[in-house]
Coordinates of C-alpha atoms in Angstrom, one line a residue:
M3 CA 40.8 -30.8 0.3
I4 CA 38.0 -28.1 1.3
T5 CA 39.8 -24.9 2.3
I6 CA 38.4 -21.4 3.4
N7 CA 39.4 -20.1 0.0
N8 CA 37.5 -22.9 -1.8
V9 CA 34.7 -22.3 0.2
K10 CA 34.9 -18.6 -0.7
H11 CA 35.1 -19.4 -4.1
I12 CA 32.1 -21.5 -4.4
L13 CA 30.2 -18.9 -2.4
T14 CA 31.1 -16.1 -4.8
Y15 CA 30.2 -18.5 -7.7
I16 CA 26.8 -18.9 -6.3
E17 CA 26.3 -15.3 -5.7
V18 CA 27.3 -14.4 -9.0
R19 CA 25.1 -17.0 -10.5
K20 CA 22.3 -15.3 -8.6
M21 CA 23.0 -11.9 -10.1
N22 CA 23.3 -13.3 -13.6
K23 CA 19.8 -14.8 -12.9
I24 CA 18.3 -11.6 -12.1
F25 CA 20.1 -9.8 -14.7
D26 CA 18.8 -12.4 -17.5
V27 CA 15.3 -12.0 -16.4
V28 CA 15.3 -8.3 -16.4
K29 CA 16.6 -8.5 -20.2
K30 CA 13.9 -10.6 -20.9
Y31 CA 11.4 -8.2 -19.8
N32 CA 12.7 -5.4 -22.2
I33 CA 15.2 -3.6 -19.8
K34 CA 18.7 -2.7 -21.2
N35 CA 21.9 -3.2 -19.4
D36 CA 22.3 0.6 -18.9
F37 CA 19.1 0.8 -16.9
F38 CA 19.9 -2.1 -14.4
L39 CA 21.7 -1.1 -11.4
P40 CA 22.6 -4.1 -9.2
Y41 CA 22.5 -3.9 -5.4
G42 CA 24.5 -7.1 -4.4
F43 CA 23.7 -10.4 -6.1
D44 CA 20.3 -11.0 -5.6
K45 CA 18.4 -7.6 -5.9
G46 CA 18.8 -4.4 -7.8
K47 CA 17.1 -1.2 -9.0
I48 CA 15.9 -0.1 -12.7
N49 CA 16.5 3.7 -13.5
F50 CA 13.3 5.2 -13.6
E51 CA 14.1 6.6 -17.0
A52 CA 13.7 3.1 -18.4
V53 CA 10.0 4.1 -18.6
N54 CA 10.9 6.6 -21.3
S55 CA 12.7 4.2 -23.2
L56 CA 9.5 1.7 -23.4
N57 CA 7.1 4.3 -24.6
H58 CA 6.6 2.6 -28.0
I59 CA 5.3 -0.5 -26.1
E60 CA 1.6 -0.5 -25.4
D61 CA 0.7 -1.0 -21.8
G62 CA 0.0 -4.4 -20.1
K63 CA -3.4 -5.3 -18.3
L64 CA -3.4 -4.2 -14.8
V65 CA -4.8 -6.6 -12.2
L66 CA -5.8 -5.2 -8.6
V67 CA -5.5 -7.6 -5.7
T68 CA -7.7 -6.5 -2.6
A69 CA -9.0 -8.4 0.2
I70 CA -11.9 -8.5 2.9
N71 CA -11.0 -6.8 6.3
P72 CA -8.3 -9.1 7.8
T73 CA -7.5 -10.6 11.0
K74 CA -4.5 -9.5 12.9
A75 CA -2.2 -11.9 11.0
G76 CA -3.6 -10.7 7.6
E77 CA -5.2 -12.6 5.0
G78 CA -2.3 -13.3 2.7
K79 CA -3.1 -10.6 -0.1
T80 CA 0.8 -10.6 -1.0
T81 CA 1.2 -14.4 -1.0
V82 CA -1.8 -14.4 -3.4
S83 CA -0.3 -11.7 -5.6
I84 CA 2.8 -13.4 -5.7
G85 CA 1.2 -16.8 -6.5
L86 CA -1.1 -15.3 -9.0
A87 CA 1.9 -13.8 -10.9
D88 CA 3.7 -16.9 -11.0
G89 CA 0.8 -18.9 -12.0
L90 CA 0.2 -16.5 -14.9
N91 CA 3.8 -16.9 -15.9
A92 CA 3.3 -20.5 -15.7
I93 CA 0.5 -20.7 -18.3
G94 CA 2.4 -18.6 -20.5
A95 CA 1.1 -15.0 -19.5
K96 CA 4.0 -12.7 -19.5
T97 CA 3.6 -11.2 -16.0
M98 CA 5.2 -8.6 -13.8
L99 CA 4.6 -8.0 -9.9
A100 CA 4.3 -4.5 -8.9
L101 CA 4.4 -4.6 -4.9
R102 CA 4.9 -2.4 -1.8
E103 CA 8.0 -2.4 0.4
P104 CA 7.7 -3.5 4.0
S105 CA 8.0 -1.1 7.1
M106 CA 10.0 -2.4 10.0
G107 CA 7.4 -1.5 12.3
P108 CA 4.8 -4.2 11.3
V109 CA 7.8 -6.6 10.8
F110 CA 8.8 -6.3 14.5
G111 CA 5.3 -5.6 15.7
I112 CA 2.2 -8.1 15.0
K113 CA 1.7 -8.4 11.5
G114 CA 5.1 -9.4 10.3
G115 CA 6.8 -8.7 6.8
A116 CA 5.3 -8.3 3.4
T117 CA 7.1 -10.7 1.1
G118 CA 4.2 -13.5 0.8
G119 CA 4.6 -16.9 2.2
G120 CA 5.5 -20.4 1.7
L121 CA 6.4 -21.1 -1.8
S122 CA 4.8 -18.0 -3.1
S123 CA 7.3 -15.6 -1.8
I124 CA 9.8 -12.9 -3.0
E125 CA 13.6 -12.9 -2.2
P126 CA 15.7 -12.1 -0.3
E127 CA 13.0 -12.0 2.2
L128 CA 14.9 -11.0 5.1
D129 CA 16.6 -7.9 3.2
I130 CA 13.3 -6.8 1.8
N131 CA 11.7 -6.7 5.2
L132 CA 14.5 -4.7 6.9
H133 CA 16.5 -2.3 5.1
F134 CA 16.4 -3.6 1.5
T135 CA 18.1 -0.9 -0.8
G136 CA 17.7 1.9 1.9
D137 CA 14.6 3.5 0.4
F138 CA 13.0 3.8 4.0
H139 CA 16.1 5.2 5.2
A140 CA 16.3 8.0 2.4
I141 CA 12.9 8.9 3.1
T142 CA 13.5 9.0 7.0
S143 CA 16.5 11.3 6.4
A144 CA 14.9 13.6 4.5
H145 CA 11.8 14.0 6.4
N146 CA 14.0 14.6 9.5
L147 CA 16.2 17.0 7.6
L148 CA 13.2 19.2 6.6
S149 CA 12.2 19.1 10.6
A150 CA 15.9 20.3 11.5
L151 CA 15.7 22.8 8.9
I152 CA 12.4 24.1 10.0
D153 CA 13.6 24.3 13.8
A154 CA 17.0 26.0 12.6
H155 CA 14.9 28.5 10.8
I156 CA 12.7 29.2 13.7
F157 CA 16.0 29.4 16.0
Y158 CA 17.5 32.2 13.9
G159 CA 15.0 34.6 13.8
N160 CA 11.8 33.0 12.3
E161 CA 11.9 35.2 9.1
L162 CA 8.7 33.3 7.7
G163 CA 7.0 33.8 10.9
F164 CA 6.1 30.2 12.0
D165 CA 3.2 30.2 14.6
K166 CA 2.6 26.6 14.3
V167 CA 4.7 23.9 12.9
L168 CA 2.7 21.1 11.1
W169 CA 5.8 19.1 10.0
T170 CA 6.6 16.4 12.5
R171 CA 9.5 14.0 12.7
T172 CA 9.8 10.2 11.8
L173 CA 11.1 6.9 12.5
D174 CA 10.5 3.4 11.1
V175 CA 9.7 1.8 14.3
N176 CA 6.6 1.3 16.2
D177 CA 7.2 3.4 19.3
R178 CA 4.2 5.0 21.3
S179 CA 6.4 7.2 23.4
L180 CA 7.3 9.1 20.5
R181 CA 3.6 10.1 19.9
K182 CA 4.3 13.6 21.7
V183 CA 7.7 14.9 22.6
Q184 CA 9.1 18.2 23.9
T185 CA 12.1 19.8 22.5
D186 CA 14.0 23.0 23.4
L187 CA 12.0 24.9 20.7
R188 CA 8.6 23.3 20.7
E189 CA 6.2 20.3 21.4
D190 CA 6.7 17.9 18.7
S191 CA 5.6 14.4 17.5
F192 CA 6.9 11.6 15.4
V193 CA 4.9 9.6 12.5
I194 CA 6.3 6.3 11.3
T195 CA 7.9 6.5 8.1
A196 CA 5.2 4.8 5.9
A197 CA 3.0 7.6 7.1
S198 CA 5.2 10.2 5.9
E199 CA 4.1 12.7 3.5
I200 CA 7.5 12.3 1.9
M201 CA 6.7 8.5 1.4
A202 CA 3.3 9.2 -0.2
V203 CA 5.1 12.1 -2.3
L204 CA 7.8 9.8 -3.8
A205 CA 5.3 6.9 -4.4
L206 CA 3.0 9.4 -6.5
A207 CA 5.5 11.3 -8.6
N208 CA 5.8 10.6 -12.1
D209 CA 9.2 12.0 -12.7
L210 CA 11.8 14.0 -11.0
D211 CA 10.3 17.2 -11.9
D212 CA 7.1 16.3 -10.6
L213 CA 8.7 15.1 -7.3
K214 CA 10.3 18.5 -6.9
L215 CA 7.0 20.3 -7.5
R216 CA 5.1 17.8 -4.9
L217 CA 8.1 18.3 -2.3
N218 CA 7.7 22.0 -2.8
K219 CA 3.8 22.0 -2.1
I220 CA 4.2 20.4 1.2
L221 CA 2.5 22.6 3.8
I222 CA 4.9 22.8 6.8
G223 CA 3.5 25.5 9.0
L224 CA 1.1 28.5 9.7
T225 CA 1.5 31.9 10.5
I226 CA -0.2 33.5 13.5
D227 CA -3.0 34.7 11.2
N228 CA -3.2 31.1 9.4
K229 CA -1.2 32.0 6.4
P230 CA 0.4 28.9 4.9
I231 CA 4.1 28.1 4.9
F232 CA 5.4 25.7 2.2
V233 CA 8.8 23.9 1.7
S234 CA 9.0 26.2 -1.4
D235 CA 9.1 29.1 1.2
L236 CA 12.0 27.5 3.0
G237 CA 14.0 26.8 -0.1
V238 CA 15.2 23.4 0.7
S239 CA 13.6 21.1 -1.8
G240 CA 17.1 20.7 -3.6
A241 CA 18.5 19.0 -0.6
L242 CA 15.6 16.7 -0.2
M243 CA 15.7 15.7 -3.8
L244 CA 19.5 14.9 -3.4
I245 CA 18.7 12.6 -0.4
L246 CA 15.7 10.9 -2.5
K247 CA 17.3 10.5 -6.0
D248 CA 18.2 6.9 -5.5
A249 CA 15.2 5.9 -3.7
F250 CA 13.3 7.2 -6.8
N251 CA 14.5 4.4 -8.9
P252 CA 12.2 1.0 -8.5
N253 CA 13.6 -2.1 -7.0
V254 CA 13.8 -5.4 -8.7
V255 CA 13.8 -8.8 -7.1
L256 CA 12.6 -12.5 -7.9
T257 CA 10.0 -14.7 -6.8
K258 CA 11.0 -18.2 -5.5
E259 CA 10.1 -19.4 -9.1
G260 CA 12.5 -17.1 -10.8
N261 CA 9.8 -14.3 -12.0
P262 CA 10.4 -10.6 -11.7
A263 CA 8.8 -8.2 -9.1
L264 CA 9.2 -4.4 -8.7
V265 CA 8.9 -3.9 -5.0
H266 CA 9.0 -0.1 -4.5
L267 CA 7.8 2.2 -1.6
G268 CA 5.2 1.5 1.0
P269 CA 2.9 4.1 2.4
F270 CA 0.5 2.5 5.0
A271 CA -3.0 2.0 3.8
N272 CA -4.8 2.4 7.0
I273 CA -3.0 6.0 7.1
A274 CA -1.8 6.8 3.7
H275 CA -2.9 5.6 0.3
G276 CA -1.4 2.3 0.7
C277 CA 0.2 1.5 -2.8
N278 CA 3.4 1.0 -4.6
S279 CA 4.9 3.9 -6.7
I280 CA 3.6 5.3 -9.6
I281 CA 6.9 4.9 -11.4
A282 CA 7.3 1.2 -10.6
T283 CA 3.7 0.4 -11.9
K284 CA 4.2 2.5 -15.0
L285 CA 7.4 0.3 -15.6
A286 CA 5.8 -2.7 -15.1
L287 CA 2.9 -2.1 -17.3
K288 CA 5.6 -1.4 -20.2
M289 CA 7.5 -4.7 -19.1
A290 CA 5.1 -7.3 -19.1
D291 CA 1.5 -8.3 -20.6
Y292 CA 0.0 -8.6 -17.2
V293 CA 0.7 -6.5 -14.0
V294 CA -0.4 -8.0 -10.7
T295 CA -0.4 -5.0 -8.1
E296 CA -2.0 -4.8 -4.8
A297 CA -3.7 -2.2 -2.4
G298 CA -3.3 -2.5 1.4
F299 CA -5.9 -3.9 3.5
G300 CA -9.4 -4.4 2.4
A301 CA -11.6 -2.9 -0.4
D302 CA -12.8 -0.4 2.0
L303 CA -9.4 1.1 2.3
G304 CA -6.6 0.1 0.1
M305 CA -8.8 -0.3 -2.9
E306 CA -10.7 2.8 -2.6
K307 CA -7.7 4.9 -2.2
F308 CA -6.0 3.0 -5.1
L309 CA -9.1 3.8 -7.1
D310 CA -9.5 7.5 -5.8
L311 CA -6.0 8.5 -5.3
K312 CA -3.5 6.4 -7.3
L313 CA -5.4 5.8 -10.4
P314 CA -6.2 9.4 -11.5
E315 CA -2.2 9.9 -11.2
L316 CA -1.4 6.7 -13.2
K317 CA -3.7 7.3 -15.8
K318 CA -4.7 3.6 -16.4
D319 CA -7.7 1.6 -16.3
V320 CA -7.9 -1.6 -14.0
S321 CA -8.7 -4.6 -16.2
L322 CA -9.7 -6.9 -13.1
V323 CA -10.0 -6.8 -9.4
V324 CA -9.0 -10.0 -7.4
L325 CA -10.7 -10.1 -4.1
V326 CA -8.8 -12.2 -1.7
T327 CA -10.9 -13.9 1.2
T328 CA -10.0 -16.8 3.7
L329 CA -12.1 -19.1 5.8
H330 CA -10.2 -17.9 8.9
S331 CA -11.5 -14.0 8.3
L332 CA -15.1 -15.0 7.1
K333 CA -15.3 -17.0 10.4
S334 CA -13.9 -14.1 12.5
H335 CA -16.5 -11.7 11.0
G336 CA -19.0 -14.4 11.6
G337 CA -18.5 -14.4 15.5
A338 CA -15.9 -17.2 15.7
E339 CA -13.6 -16.7 19.0
N340 CA -11.2 -19.5 17.4
Y341 CA -11.4 -19.0 13.8
F342 CA -8.8 -21.6 13.2
E343 CA -11.3 -24.4 14.0
P344 CA -13.8 -25.7 11.8
N345 CA -17.2 -23.6 12.2
L346 CA -19.3 -23.7 9.3
E347 CA -22.1 -21.5 11.0
A348 CA -19.5 -18.7 11.7
L349 CA -18.4 -18.9 8.1
I350 CA -22.0 -18.5 6.9
N351 CA -22.4 -15.5 9.2
G352 CA -19.3 -14.0 7.9
I353 CA -20.6 -13.9 4.4
P354 CA -22.2 -10.5 4.5
H355 CA -19.1 -9.1 5.3
L356 CA -17.8 -10.4 2.0
E357 CA -21.0 -9.4 0.1
K358 CA -20.3 -5.6 1.2
H359 CA -16.9 -5.8 -0.2
I360 CA -18.3 -7.3 -3.3
E361 CA -20.8 -4.5 -3.5
N362 CA -18.0 -2.0 -3.2
I363 CA -16.2 -3.3 -6.1
Q364 CA -19.4 -3.5 -8.1
N365 CA -20.4 0.0 -7.2
Y366 CA -17.1 1.2 -8.9
N367 CA -18.4 -0.6 -12.2
L368 CA -15.3 -3.0 -12.1
D369 CA -15.2 -6.6 -12.8
F370 CA -13.8 -9.0 -10.3
V371 CA -12.8 -12.5 -9.2
I372 CA -13.0 -14.0 -5.9
A373 CA -9.7 -15.9 -4.6
I374 CA -9.9 -18.1 -1.6
N375 CA -6.4 -18.0 -0.1
K376 CA -6.3 -21.7 1.2
H377 CA -4.5 -22.3 4.6
T378 CA -3.2 -25.8 5.8
N379 CA -5.8 -26.3 8.3
D380 CA -8.8 -25.3 5.9
V381 CA -11.5 -28.2 5.5
N382 CA -13.0 -29.1 2.4
D383 CA -16.6 -28.8 3.5
E384 CA -16.1 -25.1 4.4
I385 CA -14.2 -24.4 1.1
N386 CA -17.0 -26.3 -1.1
Y387 CA -19.7 -24.2 0.8
L388 CA -18.3 -21.0 -0.2
L389 CA -17.5 -22.0 -3.7
N390 CA -21.0 -23.3 -4.1
W391 CA -22.3 -20.0 -2.5
A392 CA -20.2 -17.9 -5.2
K393 CA -21.4 -20.0 -8.1
E394 CA -25.0 -19.7 -6.8
K395 CA -24.5 -16.0 -7.0
N396 CA -22.8 -16.0 -10.2
F397 CA -19.5 -14.8 -8.7
K398 CA -16.4 -16.1 -10.2
I399 CA -14.3 -18.0 -7.7
E400 CA -11.2 -20.1 -7.5
V401 CA -9.0 -21.6 -4.8
S402 CA -5.4 -20.1 -4.4
D403 CA -2.9 -22.5 -3.0
G404 CA 0.2 -20.9 -3.8
F405 CA 1.7 -21.1 -0.4
N406 CA 1.8 -24.8 -0.4
S407 CA 2.0 -25.4 -4.0
G408 CA 3.3 -22.5 -5.9
S409 CA 2.1 -21.7 -9.3
R410 CA 0.8 -25.6 -9.4
G411 CA -1.6 -24.0 -6.9
T412 CA -2.5 -20.8 -8.6
K413 CA -2.8 -22.1 -12.4
D414 CA -6.7 -22.3 -12.0
L415 CA -6.7 -18.8 -10.5
A416 CA -4.5 -17.5 -13.4
E417 CA -6.6 -19.2 -16.0
L418 CA -9.9 -17.7 -14.7
V419 CA -8.3 -14.2 -14.5
V420 CA -7.0 -14.2 -18.1
K421 CA -10.5 -15.5 -19.4
T422 CA -12.1 -13.1 -17.4
I423 CA -10.1 -10.1 -18.5
N424 CA -10.5 -11.4 -22.3
N425 CA -14.2 -11.6 -21.9
H426 CA -14.7 -8.3 -20.4
K427 CA -14.8 -4.8 -21.7
I428 CA -13.3 -2.1 -19.4
R429 CA -15.9 0.2 -18.2
E430 CA -15.7 3.7 -16.8
I431 CA -15.2 3.9 -13.0
N432 CA -18.0 5.3 -11.0
R433 CA -16.6 7.2 -8.0
P434 CA -18.5 7.7 -4.7
Y435 CA -17.9 11.5 -5.0
D436 CA -17.0 14.4 -7.3
L437 CA -14.0 16.4 -6.6
N438 CA -16.2 19.7 -6.5
D439 CA -18.1 18.2 -3.5
T440 CA -17.1 20.0 -0.3
P441 CA -14.5 18.3 1.8
K442 CA -17.2 17.2 4.2
D443 CA -19.4 15.8 1.6
K444 CA -16.4 13.7 0.4
I445 CA -15.8 12.3 3.6
Y446 CA -19.3 11.6 4.2
K447 CA -19.9 9.9 0.8
I448 CA -17.2 7.6 1.3
A449 CA -18.1 6.7 5.0
T450 CA -21.7 5.9 3.8
K451 CA -21.1 4.4 0.5
I452 CA -17.9 2.4 1.2
Y453 CA -18.0 1.8 4.9
G454 CA -21.9 1.8 5.2
A455 CA -22.0 4.3 8.1
S456 CA -25.3 5.9 9.0
D457 CA -23.5 9.3 9.5
V458 CA -20.4 11.2 10.1
K459 CA -19.3 13.3 13.2
F460 CA -16.8 15.8 13.3
T461 CA -14.9 16.9 16.5
K462 CA -14.4 20.6 17.3
K463 CA -10.8 20.4 16.2
A464 CA -11.6 18.9 12.8
L465 CA -14.2 21.4 12.1
E466 CA -11.8 24.1 12.9
Q467 CA -9.1 22.5 10.6
L468 CA -11.6 22.3 8.0
E469 CA -12.4 25.9 8.0
I470 CA -8.6 27.0 8.3
Y471 CA -7.8 24.7 5.3
N472 CA -10.7 24.9 3.2
N473 CA -9.1 26.9 0.3
L474 CA -6.0 24.6 0.3
I475 CA -8.1 21.3 0.1
K476 CA -11.6 22.1 -1.3
D477 CA -10.6 20.7 -4.8
L478 CA -8.7 17.6 -3.7
P479 CA -9.6 14.0 -3.0
V480 CA -9.9 12.8 0.6
C481 CA -7.9 10.1 2.1
I482 CA -9.5 8.5 5.2
A483 CA -7.1 7.1 7.9
K484 CA -9.4 4.4 9.5
T485 CA -8.8 0.9 11.2
P486 CA -8.3 -1.8 8.8
S487 CA -10.0 -4.4 11.0
S488 CA -13.6 -3.0 10.6
F489 CA -15.7 -1.2 8.2
S490 CA -16.5 1.4 11.0
D491 CA -13.9 3.2 13.1
D492 CA -14.2 0.5 16.0
S493 CA -11.7 -2.4 15.3
K494 CA -14.0 -4.5 17.4
L495 CA -17.1 -4.1 15.3
L496 CA -16.8 -6.9 12.8
G497 CA -19.0 -8.4 10.3
R498 CA -21.3 -6.1 8.4
P499 CA -22.2 -3.4 11.0
K500 CA -25.1 -1.3 10.7
N501 CA -26.1 2.0 12.0
F502 CA -22.7 3.2 13.1
V503 CA -21.3 6.8 13.0
I504 CA -17.7 7.6 11.8
T505 CA -15.9 10.2 13.9
I506 CA -13.4 12.2 12.4
K507 CA -11.1 13.7 15.0
E508 CA -8.5 15.4 12.8
I509 CA -7.9 16.9 9.2
K510 CA -4.5 17.2 7.8
P511 CA -3.6 18.6 4.2
S512 CA -1.2 16.4 2.1
L513 CA -0.7 18.8 -0.7
G514 CA 2.3 17.4 -2.0
S515 CA 0.3 14.0 -2.3
N516 CA -2.6 16.1 -3.8
F517 CA -5.0 14.9 -1.2
F518 CA -6.1 15.8 2.4
V519 CA -6.1 13.2 5.1
A520 CA -9.2 12.7 7.5
I521 CA -8.1 10.9 10.5
T522 CA -10.8 8.8 12.4
K523 CA -10.9 8.2 16.1
G524 CA -8.6 5.5 17.4
I525 CA -6.0 5.9 14.6
N526 CA -2.5 6.9 15.7
I527 CA 0.1 7.8 13.0
M528 CA 2.9 6.5 15.3
P529 CA 2.0 3.0 16.1
G530 CA 3.0 1.3 19.2
L531 CA 4.4 -2.3 20.0
N532 CA 2.1 -4.9 21.2
K533 CA 2.9 -6.9 24.5
H534 CA 4.6 -9.9 22.8
S535 CA 5.7 -8.3 19.7
R536 CA 7.5 -10.5 17.0
A537 CA 10.7 -9.0 17.9
Y538 CA 10.8 -11.5 20.4
D539 CA 10.7 -14.5 18.0
F540 CA 13.7 -13.9 16.1

């Protein structure tokens, strides 16, 4: 007879088996019991100090997955990353994933979650896409505590002499009404949590000492004579560290095929640097022979930021770049209004867009393979055309069908990745600018070399900010906030546009992140919901 107690016992048994499974997998990847911190039965954290216990192990090979400019639905970069990791493990190459955590803004907006798709997914999908282990909540809380402490300081006399507060507030939802708000003390605004400097700081820190140093360097305001005011002047980094201490530990989950993934932090790639945490990537490199990681959006945004902002902090070479493309996106960039339908002419017209991303990878002096992320409605004639085009150009290419077939659909891609890495000697990266270039020159060089712009225009506000912040940012790399939909700053300008001008409307120092942000026209660091958001679909 089945009773409620029997059902509870069965469910508990299943959940315990899930926990044992993830625990057993983690042990196989060199993590001792003391470092694994279970969060329920199907996810956990790994204490960041595990990195130090693995220093004697040689780093694995780092595989960076990027893409061409996506359609609104995305092109399945995470799906390919997960499928590739499963495929590599299936052919005997010990592989770990290092992915970003999703933001709830896109989950309930237009893009959706970031756990892959079909058979190439990580689990538990719903938890990961929502609150997960509370990392985004911790960042939101730390950010808003700092906002409240600044306001309290001003309310009680303003000893530091704030004339302009540069620190905003944050929330992990898309809400255009919060782009400008008025409080009793001052005009204020919100950024989405993934665009918080604390998110970027946490993702780029190497250890707790580095985290505290970076938090103290955050610029929070200016005096009447434009003297900078930092978190260190306010003296509250200890409180921020207390809130963030658990969020600093990487999260571990499994793919549907039972392979491990470190899913940790998620700065937006169109606004911030768009990569998972340094600590998670370092840990993955010690745990596996191959590490598959991703950078947000296309090779014009996420890849550039990974190479120019994250890699110098990671101090690790990229062994190979995997460039994800879809027939959908190529047809969209080739002028097709309905890119779900067969349209070989639009596909051919979209190939120059793909070629520009390839040029960007080659200009960095990196080797690459192309992965065609196969969709159910793709037609063989178009797939074969793209395969033949690539082979004529001597580009290495494979179809990735992880969505429908799991590792069976990605083994060919996995074998190509291993073969290419084994036959390739890592070369020194060529960067688009030098750190001793002026801030304006750094922006100009990325805009012209990576995006293909003919020129850069600076608004009066941006020019004034460049002058005010010059001494603080002159030796730092630049993070450009731009639409992910186009090489230009106009989301509707698809394909490979020519003779366009990039407009920089605002400059923001992100000193804790060790870069400065140049914001192009049309970018809002607090997104808004679309007319029919995904929130209606649940």
